Amino acid sequence: MKLSLNICQEFSSVDLKTLSKDQLIEKINQQIGATEEVIDLGAQYQGVLVAKIVSCEKHPDADKLSLCKIDDGGANKQVARDASGYVQVVCGAPNAREGLIVAWIPPGVVVPSTVNKDPLTLEAREIRGQVSGGMLASESELDISGEHTGLLEINASDEGEELIHPGTEFKKLYGLDDLVFDVENKMFTHRPDLFGQLGLARELAGIQGLKFNSPTWYTENVKFKDAENSLVVENQIPKLCARYMAVALDGIKVGPSPTWLKSNLHRLGIRPINNVVDITNYMMILTGQPMHAFDADKISGKIIIRNPKKGEKMTLLDGKEITLDTGSILIADEQKPIALGGVMGAKNSEVSKSTTRIIVECANFDMFNIRRSSMHYGIFSDSVTRFTKGQSPRQCAAVLSQSLGLFEQLTGGKQASDICDEYVVPAKPANIDVKLVNESLGTDLSDTDVATILNNVEINVAAGGRGQQVQPPFWRTDLEIYQDIIEEVGRLYGFNKLPKSLPSRTTTPPITNKEVELKKNLRQALASFGANEVLTYNFVHGNLLTKAGQTPENSYKLRNALSPDLEYYRQTITPSLLDKVHPNIKSGHDEFALFEIGKSHNKVHSKKDEVPQELDMLAMVYANKKPAKTDGSAYFQARNYLDQLMASFGLTLEYKTVGDDMIFPVTAPFDFKRSALVTTKETKTFIGIVGEYKQEVANGFKLPDVSAGFEIGTAHILEALGKKTDSGYKPLGRYPSTTQDITTNVAGGISYREVFETINAKLTASDYDYQISLVGIYQPNKTSQKNITFKITLSRPDRTLTTEEVNILTQSLVDY
């Protein structure tokens, strides 16, 4: 959920910006929800200026370009100017003209829309023989909306004369000098009011101990105008639709919204569409109350709220045709469905450029039914997000009334019918005893303290016969019982201020879960080797599977996916890790290793019509942006991680070539000729694969040239540990060790594995403690021999080694 500090401030008579950014983040984290990201919107527009086009002439060598001279009031000191002090800019926008006030991005300034992607810094350059000092920007380039067909036209009607003179910093317009907080909404799913900027403004005041007063249009009783015409609404399912308000408007002119409205929507994650739709969305982001607009000329007769008939179909606004479930909430006219209540409108009643009459809906639907419909149809709209939190039906009148003013101001529409409305019973007051509050929280608050804390967020408190009587405001549908009130007092007071004391209780050690213990040890070991753990979704997009060389048909597809990007269960973990490599390379990390321990599911390892089998897997990917020094170094880097990991558990791995028939989800991303199957010495069974990735996989994920990894089943590791008889413990040596590199020269056809096993067997048969690792393999071009170099560390537990005996042993190893 995004919170705009500037928009919140518009609702508040007290200053919400008294705290620093860091202090505000800490308060939000402690008392509202975890802050995932803070966007300094003003920094995005650093250096962008307001300018006036003083002349606009056709480019001498290009039909579709113009030569504009602009006045920036001399604000930019680095750019080249003509004798009049104007800057020349080459422009291709069709609406460029003399006298237009525009946004100018000078040379040396980053284009705002690219700041959070691949930053593009402009420079003065020649275009068809004419030097252009920066660019004149569209709304898309300014990251205000997706509109890119022409320049942003800055009007005094939007911002006032004092802000639109040449040289003004562009960020001072449209409230763009703003901080936008992206707050994890899972922390307040029970708080419908916090899904609107008004509710968030109230919370910002409350957690700072400031008194907040909602705007009068939101809290006072609303009086609507009477009209000659009537709009007929029939609610057949009042249990599922607690309130349905609607009104008709005439004289609508559909067109683009003013820039301030598009900017407000865009920064909060809503795509501007047209002035009618944007007004309904704007009221939603302000109050949390979704609205919908129908083209009145496409509706036949009265509006009916009912359940769908069996087999009834409807095409939604996004073009998706659905067969309606009989338990859903349907908005229909006398001939056809026109909306899936609370979820999405129908294509057949959509507002278009030719619309002149609309019907505006402001309703309240059952949160559980909306949730069920959303999951059933796989539709996740902003409307669904808010309705499933339990919006108050009592705010509908205020929201509808305020929207009518915006419709008249921005579309010219006038009320053409009476307001259709059905009302609900107000919330009942609750009684709370301050003594009970203090006993529950361990505090020593007075009656006045409790009343002040609650009154700051407009929860009315008055003295009653049994303690204090609390009347929750209509937007706080989550406050139902006295425990809710106590929790609210504790949260606003600050849980971090509550006295800390340990409970007195007896404890018994838990039974060790070997699987949990193994995963913990795996994490610790890999982290100690420098690898970084990531956590990704168990669900993925079908394109991710395809890029990894896996077949989507082997994945279980979710009927009620969380989003269209998370439709499939992942078959293995490797694709999820590969998807994170390029973003990290792009962020400036040249060399790193990522790993994840998690679950995967695929149809290959599950029997038909049975519950999908969960596979516990460990995957790691190593990536290095720097060129490889030797061929195959990526493979050996990944293998080294795996060898060290298993050695820390006392397990010995064996590697085998990958046969062409080893086509499984876990092997799919890997290049069989540059990979190896992994088995353990203890079980002799296949536990996974290590190696480099196929070229098409590397290209698909934009991997650097040096990339490799492994994926193994953690259940197989547990099995190997169970069969391990030797504890692997050896006391620390009392005597010094010696380390030497040895190189063996062998025929090119002899595998590394064969050489390693022979040398390892010789060392095992000796009386020495040893460690052996690969240094490198070198085979000159057009030769039949190759050199394999090992690093060997030798010691004895009972004495210091002599040079002679070390030389004898190493020579025997060299003479392979």
mmCIF file of C-alpha atoms in Angstrom, residues 517-813:
data_model
loop_
_atom_site.group_PDB
_atom_site.id
_atom_site.type_symbol
_atom_site.label_atom_id
_atom_site.label_comp_id
_atom_site.label_asym_id
_atom_site.label_seq_id
_atom_site.Cartn_x
_atom_site.Cartn_y
_atom_site.Cartn_z
ATOM 1 C CA GLU A 517 18.393 -29.021 11.849
ATOM 2 C CA LEU A 518 19.909 -30.043 8.502
ATOM 3 C CA LYS A 519 18.453 -27.032 6.693
ATOM 4 C CA LYS A 520 19.726 -24.710 9.403
ATOM 5 C CA ASN A 521 23.220 -26.189 9.134
ATOM 6 C CA LEU A 522 23.133 -25.981 5.336
ATOM 7 C CA ARG A 523 22.246 -22.294 5.544
ATOM 8 C CA GLN A 524 24.999 -21.578 8.036
ATOM 9 C CA ALA A 525 27.591 -23.461 5.990
ATOM 10 C CA LEU A 526 26.757 -21.780 2.683
ATOM 11 C CA ALA A 527 26.623 -18.365 4.335
ATOM 12 C CA SER A 528 30.075 -19.007 5.821
ATOM 13 C CA PHE A 529 31.344 -19.716 2.273
ATOM 14 C CA GLY A 530 30.108 -16.261 1.181
ATOM 15 C CA ALA A 531 26.847 -17.301 -0.501
ATOM 16 C CA ASN A 532 23.697 -15.214 -0.026
ATOM 17 C CA GLU A 533 20.326 -16.752 0.782
ATOM 18 C CA VAL A 534 17.217 -15.583 -1.068
ATOM 19 C CA LEU A 535 13.572 -16.461 -0.586
ATOM 20 C CA THR A 536 11.374 -16.588 -3.676
ATOM 21 C CA TYR A 537 7.766 -17.577 -4.317
ATOM 22 C CA ASN A 538 6.885 -21.255 -4.775
ATOM 23 C CA PHE A 539 4.712 -20.035 -7.644
ATOM 24 C CA VAL A 540 6.105 -18.786 -10.961
ATOM 25 C CA HIS A 541 5.036 -17.520 -14.378
ATOM 26 C CA GLY A 542 4.884 -20.005 -17.259
ATOM 27 C CA ASN A 543 7.472 -17.922 -19.151
ATOM 28 C CA LEU A 544 10.004 -18.535 -16.363
ATOM 29 C CA LEU A 545 9.627 -22.300 -16.785
ATOM 30 C CA THR A 546 10.035 -22.040 -20.539
ATOM 31 C CA LYS A 547 13.169 -19.876 -20.232
ATOM 32 C CA ALA A 548 14.666 -22.512 -17.917
ATOM 33 C CA GLY A 549 14.080 -25.261 -20.480
ATOM 34 C CA GLN A 550 11.267 -26.829 -18.462
ATOM 35 C CA THR A 551 7.873 -27.832 -19.803
ATOM 36 C CA PRO A 552 4.958 -25.905 -18.221
ATOM 37 C CA GLU A 553 2.738 -28.981 -18.711
ATOM 38 C CA ASN A 554 4.826 -30.716 -16.024
ATOM 39 C CA SER A 555 3.806 -28.038 -13.491
ATOM 40 C CA TYR A 556 0.628 -27.863 -11.475
ATOM 41 C CA LYS A 557 -1.375 -24.812 -12.567
ATOM 42 C CA LEU A 558 -3.304 -22.895 -9.920
ATOM 43 C CA ARG A 559 -6.934 -22.149 -10.547
ATOM 44 C CA ASN A 560 -6.970 -19.318 -8.022
ATOM 45 C CA ALA A 561 -3.500 -17.873 -8.595
ATOM 46 C CA LEU A 562 -2.411 -14.942 -6.421
ATOM 47 C CA SER A 563 -1.682 -13.040 -9.631
ATOM 48 C CA PRO A 564 -1.238 -13.813 -13.353
ATOM 49 C CA ASP A 565 2.536 -13.899 -12.760
ATOM 50 C CA LEU A 566 2.206 -16.707 -10.195
ATOM 51 C CA GLU A 567 0.085 -19.290 -11.986
ATOM 52 C CA TYR A 568 2.318 -22.370 -11.749
ATOM 53 C CA TYR A 569 3.989 -24.352 -8.978
ATOM 54 C CA ARG A 570 7.704 -24.313 -9.674
ATOM 55 C CA GLN A 571 9.202 -27.650 -10.720
ATOM 56 C CA THR A 572 12.622 -26.865 -9.228
ATOM 57 C CA ILE A 573 14.249 -23.928 -7.450
ATOM 58 C CA THR A 574 16.946 -23.139 -10.038
ATOM 59 C CA PRO A 575 14.722 -21.005 -12.377
ATOM 60 C CA SER A 576 13.725 -18.786 -9.446
ATOM 61 C CA LEU A 577 17.400 -18.173 -8.639
ATOM 62 C CA LEU A 578 18.386 -17.567 -12.267
ATOM 63 C CA ASP A 579 15.705 -14.875 -12.427
ATOM 64 C CA LYS A 580 17.518 -12.966 -9.660
ATOM 65 C CA VAL A 581 20.983 -12.998 -11.257
ATOM 66 C CA HIS A 582 20.581 -10.218 -13.859
ATOM 67 C CA PRO A 583 18.960 -7.712 -11.439
ATOM 68 C CA ASN A 584 21.897 -8.187 -9.047
ATOM 69 C CA ILE A 585 24.464 -7.836 -11.843
ATOM 70 C CA LYS A 586 22.621 -4.708 -12.945
ATOM 71 C CA SER A 587 22.778 -3.363 -9.382
ATOM 72 C CA GLY A 588 26.575 -3.479 -9.490
ATOM 73 C CA HIS A 589 27.355 -6.859 -7.904
ATOM 74 C CA ASP A 590 30.057 -8.353 -10.133
ATOM 75 C CA GLU A 591 30.557 -11.713 -8.404
ATOM 76 C CA PHE A 592 28.191 -13.521 -6.039
ATOM 77 C CA ALA A 593 26.499 -16.790 -5.180
ATOM 78 C CA LEU A 594 22.771 -17.105 -4.390
ATOM 79 C CA PHE A 595 21.126 -20.095 -2.752
ATOM 80 C CA GLU A 596 17.673 -21.123 -1.610
ATOM 81 C CA ILE A 597 16.325 -24.025 0.402
ATOM 82 C CA GLY A 598 12.675 -24.657 -0.335
ATOM 83 C CA LYS A 599 10.013 -26.850 -1.842
ATOM 84 C CA SER A 600 9.113 -27.662 -5.409
ATOM 85 C CA HIS A 601 6.372 -29.736 -7.062
ATOM 86 C CA ASN A 602 6.123 -31.351 -10.461
ATOM 87 C CA LYS A 603 4.026 -33.960 -12.191
ATOM 88 C CA VAL A 604 7.065 -36.035 -13.165
ATOM 89 C CA HIS A 605 7.598 -37.192 -9.568
ATOM 90 C CA SER A 606 3.912 -37.531 -8.644
ATOM 91 C CA LYS A 607 1.463 -40.255 -9.566
ATOM 92 C CA LYS A 608 -1.681 -39.352 -11.464
ATOM 93 C CA ASP A 609 -4.712 -38.324 -9.374
ATOM 94 C CA GLU A 610 -2.656 -38.315 -6.171
ATOM 95 C CA VAL A 611 -1.716 -35.423 -3.915
ATOM 96 C CA PRO A 612 1.290 -33.598 -5.475
ATOM 97 C CA GLN A 613 4.578 -34.727 -3.963
ATOM 98 C CA GLU A 614 6.593 -32.059 -2.206
ATOM 99 C CA LEU A 615 10.301 -32.097 -3.004
ATOM 100 C CA ASP A 616 12.696 -30.479 -0.522
ATOM 101 C CA MET A 617 15.499 -28.985 -2.579
ATOM 102 C CA LEU A 618 18.667 -26.929 -2.184
ATOM 103 C CA ALA A 619 19.795 -24.877 -5.178
ATOM 104 C CA MET A 620 22.686 -22.486 -5.688
ATOM 105 C CA VAL A 621 23.830 -20.334 -8.595
ATOM 106 C CA TYR A 622 27.279 -18.749 -8.942
ATOM 107 C CA ALA A 623 27.703 -15.732 -11.239
ATOM 108 C CA ASN A 624 30.751 -13.675 -12.170
ATOM 109 C CA LYS A 625 30.634 -10.727 -14.536
ATOM 110 C CA LYS A 626 34.415 -10.883 -15.097
ATOM 111 C CA PRO A 627 35.662 -13.061 -17.988
ATOM 112 C CA ALA A 628 36.742 -16.598 -17.143
ATOM 113 C CA LYS A 629 40.499 -17.168 -16.927
ATOM 114 C CA THR A 630 40.160 -20.801 -17.997
ATOM 115 C CA ASP A 631 37.448 -22.806 -19.714
ATOM 116 C CA GLY A 632 35.262 -24.649 -17.233
ATOM 117 C CA SER A 633 36.117 -22.422 -14.283
ATOM 118 C CA ALA A 634 32.413 -21.720 -13.642
ATOM 119 C CA TYR A 635 31.736 -25.455 -13.299
ATOM 120 C CA PHE A 636 34.569 -25.913 -10.836
ATOM 121 C CA GLN A 637 33.491 -22.876 -8.807
ATOM 122 C CA ALA A 638 30.006 -24.342 -8.359
ATOM 123 C CA ARG A 639 31.429 -27.783 -7.671
ATOM 124 C CA ASN A 640 33.855 -26.358 -5.127
ATOM 125 C CA TYR A 641 30.934 -24.853 -3.207
ATOM 126 C CA LEU A 642 29.180 -28.224 -3.264
ATOM 127 C CA ASP A 643 32.285 -30.197 -2.265
ATOM 128 C CA GLN A 644 33.005 -27.872 0.644
ATOM 129 C CA LEU A 645 29.382 -27.986 1.744
ATOM 130 C CA MET A 646 29.214 -31.774 1.829
ATOM 131 C CA ALA A 647 32.683 -32.053 3.372
ATOM 132 C CA SER A 648 31.434 -29.951 6.280
ATOM 133 C CA PHE A 649 28.941 -32.757 6.957
ATOM 134 C CA GLY A 650 31.582 -35.460 6.491
ATOM 135 C CA LEU A 651 30.050 -36.681 3.223
ATOM 136 C CA THR A 652 31.995 -37.616 0.095
ATOM 137 C CA LEU A 653 30.484 -36.901 -3.309
ATOM 138 C CA GLU A 654 30.960 -38.775 -6.554
ATOM 139 C CA TYR A 655 30.369 -37.310 -10.001
ATOM 140 C CA LYS A 656 29.206 -38.973 -13.202
ATOM 141 C CA THR A 657 28.616 -37.773 -16.724
ATOM 142 C CA VAL A 658 25.072 -36.820 -17.629
ATOM 143 C CA GLY A 659 23.453 -39.202 -20.082
ATOM 144 C CA ASP A 660 21.188 -37.955 -22.867
ATOM 145 C CA ASP A 661 18.279 -39.832 -21.252
ATOM 146 C CA MET A 662 18.531 -37.881 -17.971
ATOM 147 C CA ILE A 663 15.732 -35.513 -18.935
ATOM 148 C CA PHE A 664 14.109 -34.346 -15.700
ATOM 149 C CA PRO A 665 12.948 -30.944 -14.447
ATOM 150 C CA VAL A 666 16.054 -30.670 -12.233
ATOM 151 C CA THR A 667 18.450 -31.292 -15.142
ATOM 152 C CA ALA A 668 16.550 -29.206 -17.738
ATOM 153 C CA PRO A 669 18.419 -25.887 -17.299
ATOM 154 C CA PHE A 670 21.879 -27.493 -17.360
ATOM 155 C CA ASP A 671 24.213 -28.137 -20.312
ATOM 156 C CA PHE A 672 24.723 -31.915 -20.151
ATOM 157 C CA LYS A 673 28.212 -31.668 -21.698
ATOM 158 C CA ARG A 674 29.344 -29.198 -19.035
ATOM 159 C CA SER A 675 27.597 -30.728 -16.026
ATOM 160 C CA ALA A 676 27.790 -33.799 -13.812
ATOM 161 C CA LEU A 677 25.328 -35.939 -11.917
ATOM 162 C CA VAL A 678 25.931 -35.990 -8.168
ATOM 163 C CA THR A 679 25.804 -39.075 -5.950
ATOM 164 C CA THR A 680 27.027 -39.702 -2.420
ATOM 165 C CA LYS A 681 29.551 -42.366 -1.541
ATOM 166 C CA GLU A 682 27.228 -43.513 1.250
ATOM 167 C CA THR A 683 24.051 -44.128 -0.808
ATOM 168 C CA LYS A 684 25.279 -44.400 -4.435
ATOM 169 C CA THR A 685 21.984 -42.804 -5.504
ATOM 170 C CA PHE A 686 21.417 -39.737 -7.706
ATOM 171 C CA ILE A 687 20.885 -36.686 -5.493
ATOM 172 C CA GLY A 688 21.155 -33.827 -7.985
ATOM 173 C CA ILE A 689 23.218 -32.074 -10.634
ATOM 174 C CA VAL A 690 26.042 -29.532 -10.786
ATOM 175 C CA GLY A 691 27.260 -27.641 -13.819
ATOM 176 C CA GLU A 692 26.909 -24.802 -16.280
ATOM 177 C CA TYR A 693 23.678 -23.759 -17.958
ATOM 178 C CA LYS A 694 22.515 -24.230 -21.538
ATOM 179 C CA GLN A 695 23.300 -21.316 -23.811
ATOM 180 C CA GLU A 696 19.611 -20.618 -24.491
ATOM 181 C CA VAL A 697 18.933 -20.581 -20.733
ATOM 182 C CA ALA A 698 21.848 -18.196 -20.156
ATOM 183 C CA ASN A 699 20.570 -15.923 -22.939
ATOM 184 C CA GLY A 700 16.995 -16.019 -21.663
ATOM 185 C CA PHE A 701 17.983 -14.966 -18.148
ATOM 186 C CA LYS A 702 20.768 -12.589 -19.328
ATOM 187 C CA LEU A 703 23.366 -14.481 -17.306
ATOM 188 C CA PRO A 704 27.027 -13.451 -17.380
ATOM 189 C CA ASP A 705 29.446 -15.756 -19.228
ATOM 190 C CA VAL A 706 30.698 -17.231 -15.953
ATOM 191 C CA SER A 707 27.577 -18.832 -14.494
ATOM 192 C CA ALA A 708 27.039 -22.250 -12.956
ATOM 193 C CA GLY A 709 25.219 -23.872 -10.081
ATOM 194 C CA PHE A 710 23.773 -26.982 -8.560
ATOM 195 C CA GLU A 711 20.491 -28.350 -7.253
ATOM 196 C CA ILE A 712 20.203 -31.332 -4.898
ATOM 197 C CA GLY A 713 17.510 -32.961 -2.789
ATOM 198 C CA THR A 714 17.928 -32.328 0.933
ATOM 199 C CA ALA A 715 16.119 -35.587 1.736
ATOM 200 C CA HIS A 716 18.956 -37.459 -0.002
ATOM 201 C CA ILE A 717 21.516 -35.678 2.170
ATOM 202 C CA LEU A 718 19.591 -36.716 5.266
ATOM 203 C CA GLU A 719 19.516 -40.296 3.990
ATOM 204 C CA ALA A 720 23.288 -40.261 3.378
ATOM 205 C CA LEU A 721 23.941 -38.884 6.859
ATOM 206 C CA GLY A 722 21.832 -41.714 8.302
ATOM 207 C CA LYS A 723 23.979 -44.333 6.564
ATOM 208 C CA LYS A 724 27.251 -42.707 7.542
ATOM 209 C CA THR A 725 29.053 -44.902 10.086
ATOM 210 C CA ASP A 726 32.218 -42.866 10.583
ATOM 211 C CA SER A 727 31.653 -39.673 12.542
ATOM 212 C CA GLY A 728 34.448 -38.036 10.562
ATOM 213 C CA TYR A 729 35.929 -36.537 13.695
ATOM 214 C CA LYS A 730 39.672 -36.102 13.790
ATOM 215 C CA PRO A 731 41.534 -34.209 16.520
ATOM 216 C CA LEU A 732 43.387 -31.072 15.504
ATOM 217 C CA GLY A 733 46.929 -31.845 14.420
ATOM 218 C CA ARG A 734 49.695 -31.038 16.889
ATOM 219 C CA TYR A 735 52.342 -30.979 14.183
ATOM 220 C CA PRO A 736 52.756 -28.654 11.187
ATOM 221 C CA SER A 737 51.351 -29.546 7.775
ATOM 222 C CA THR A 738 52.896 -29.027 4.354
ATOM 223 C CA THR A 739 51.121 -27.992 1.157
ATOM 224 C CA GLN A 740 52.287 -28.765 -2.358
ATOM 225 C CA ASP A 741 50.878 -28.500 -5.877
ATOM 226 C CA ILE A 742 51.388 -31.608 -8.021
ATOM 227 C CA THR A 743 50.732 -31.936 -11.725
ATOM 228 C CA THR A 744 50.024 -35.205 -13.497
ATOM 229 C CA ASN A 745 50.342 -35.577 -17.243
ATOM 230 C CA VAL A 746 47.764 -38.009 -18.640
ATOM 231 C CA ALA A 747 46.195 -38.940 -21.954
ATOM 232 C CA GLY A 748 43.418 -36.621 -23.095
ATOM 233 C CA GLY A 749 40.866 -39.419 -23.030
ATOM 234 C CA ILE A 750 41.305 -40.128 -19.305
ATOM 235 C CA SER A 751 38.654 -38.353 -17.226
ATOM 236 C CA TYR A 752 39.401 -36.090 -14.300
ATOM 237 C CA ARG A 753 37.305 -38.317 -12.076
ATOM 238 C CA GLU A 754 39.468 -41.354 -12.829
ATOM 239 C CA VAL A 755 42.666 -39.444 -11.991
ATOM 240 C CA PHE A 756 41.192 -37.984 -8.814
ATOM 241 C CA GLU A 757 39.945 -41.352 -7.541
ATOM 242 C CA THR A 758 43.349 -42.995 -8.172
ATOM 243 C CA ILE A 759 45.267 -40.265 -6.330
ATOM 244 C CA ASN A 760 42.674 -40.187 -3.557
ATOM 245 C CA ALA A 761 42.985 -43.980 -3.121
ATOM 246 C CA LYS A 762 46.789 -43.704 -2.798
ATOM 247 C CA LEU A 763 46.440 -41.010 -0.182
ATOM 248 C CA THR A 764 43.822 -42.986 1.733
ATOM 249 C CA ALA A 765 46.122 -46.015 1.816
ATOM 250 C CA SER A 766 48.952 -43.929 3.294
ATOM 251 C CA ASP A 767 49.313 -43.030 6.951
ATOM 252 C CA TYR A 768 48.945 -39.351 6.326
ATOM 253 C CA ASP A 769 46.135 -36.931 7.112
ATOM 254 C CA TYR A 770 45.433 -35.104 3.886
ATOM 255 C CA GLN A 771 43.273 -32.645 1.989
ATOM 256 C CA ILE A 772 43.080 -32.568 -1.803
ATOM 257 C CA SER A 773 41.514 -30.016 -4.163
ATOM 258 C CA LEU A 774 41.690 -29.260 -7.866
ATOM 259 C CA VAL A 775 43.775 -26.300 -9.047
ATOM 260 C CA GLY A 776 43.212 -26.573 -12.791
ATOM 261 C CA ILE A 777 43.108 -28.645 -15.956
ATOM 262 C CA TYR A 778 45.162 -27.596 -18.983
ATOM 263 C CA GLN A 779 45.258 -29.217 -22.400
ATOM 264 C CA PRO A 780 47.198 -27.348 -25.113
ATOM 265 C CA ASN A 781 45.562 -27.150 -28.524
ATOM 266 C CA LYS A 782 46.207 -30.034 -30.936
ATOM 267 C CA THR A 783 47.776 -32.267 -28.275
ATOM 268 C CA SER A 784 46.669 -35.651 -26.986
ATOM 269 C CA GLN A 785 47.945 -35.068 -23.429
ATOM 270 C CA LYS A 786 46.586 -32.888 -20.629
ATOM 271 C CA ASN A 787 47.889 -31.652 -17.284
ATOM 272 C CA ILE A 788 45.806 -31.877 -14.118
ATOM 273 C CA THR A 789 47.074 -29.914 -11.113
ATOM 274 C CA PHE A 790 46.009 -30.670 -7.528
ATOM 275 C CA LYS A 791 46.723 -28.868 -4.275
ATOM 276 C CA ILE A 792 47.562 -31.400 -1.528
ATOM 277 C CA THR A 793 48.004 -30.688 2.184
ATOM 278 C CA LEU A 794 49.774 -33.429 4.212
ATOM 279 C CA SER A 795 50.380 -33.966 7.921
ATOM 280 C CA ARG A 796 50.783 -36.703 10.513
ATOM 281 C CA PRO A 797 49.172 -36.846 13.942
ATOM 282 C CA ASP A 798 52.320 -38.191 15.674
ATOM 283 C CA ARG A 799 55.280 -36.282 14.237
ATOM 284 C CA THR A 800 56.594 -33.674 11.811
ATOM 285 C CA LEU A 801 56.980 -34.807 8.197
ATOM 286 C CA THR A 802 60.408 -34.924 6.586
ATOM 287 C CA THR A 803 61.156 -33.472 3.167
ATOM 288 C CA GLU A 804 62.294 -36.845 1.874
ATOM 289 C CA GLU A 805 59.097 -38.740 2.703
ATOM 290 C CA VAL A 806 56.941 -35.951 1.285
ATOM 291 C CA ASN A 807 58.925 -36.024 -1.955
ATOM 292 C CA ILE A 808 58.580 -39.812 -2.197
ATOM 293 C CA LEU A 809 54.794 -39.628 -1.741
ATOM 294 C CA THR A 810 54.228 -36.726 -4.138
ATOM 295 C CA GLN A 811 56.428 -38.384 -6.786
ATOM 296 C CA SER A 812 54.321 -41.539 -6.535
ATOM 297 C CA LEU A 813 51.232 -39.412 -7.129
#
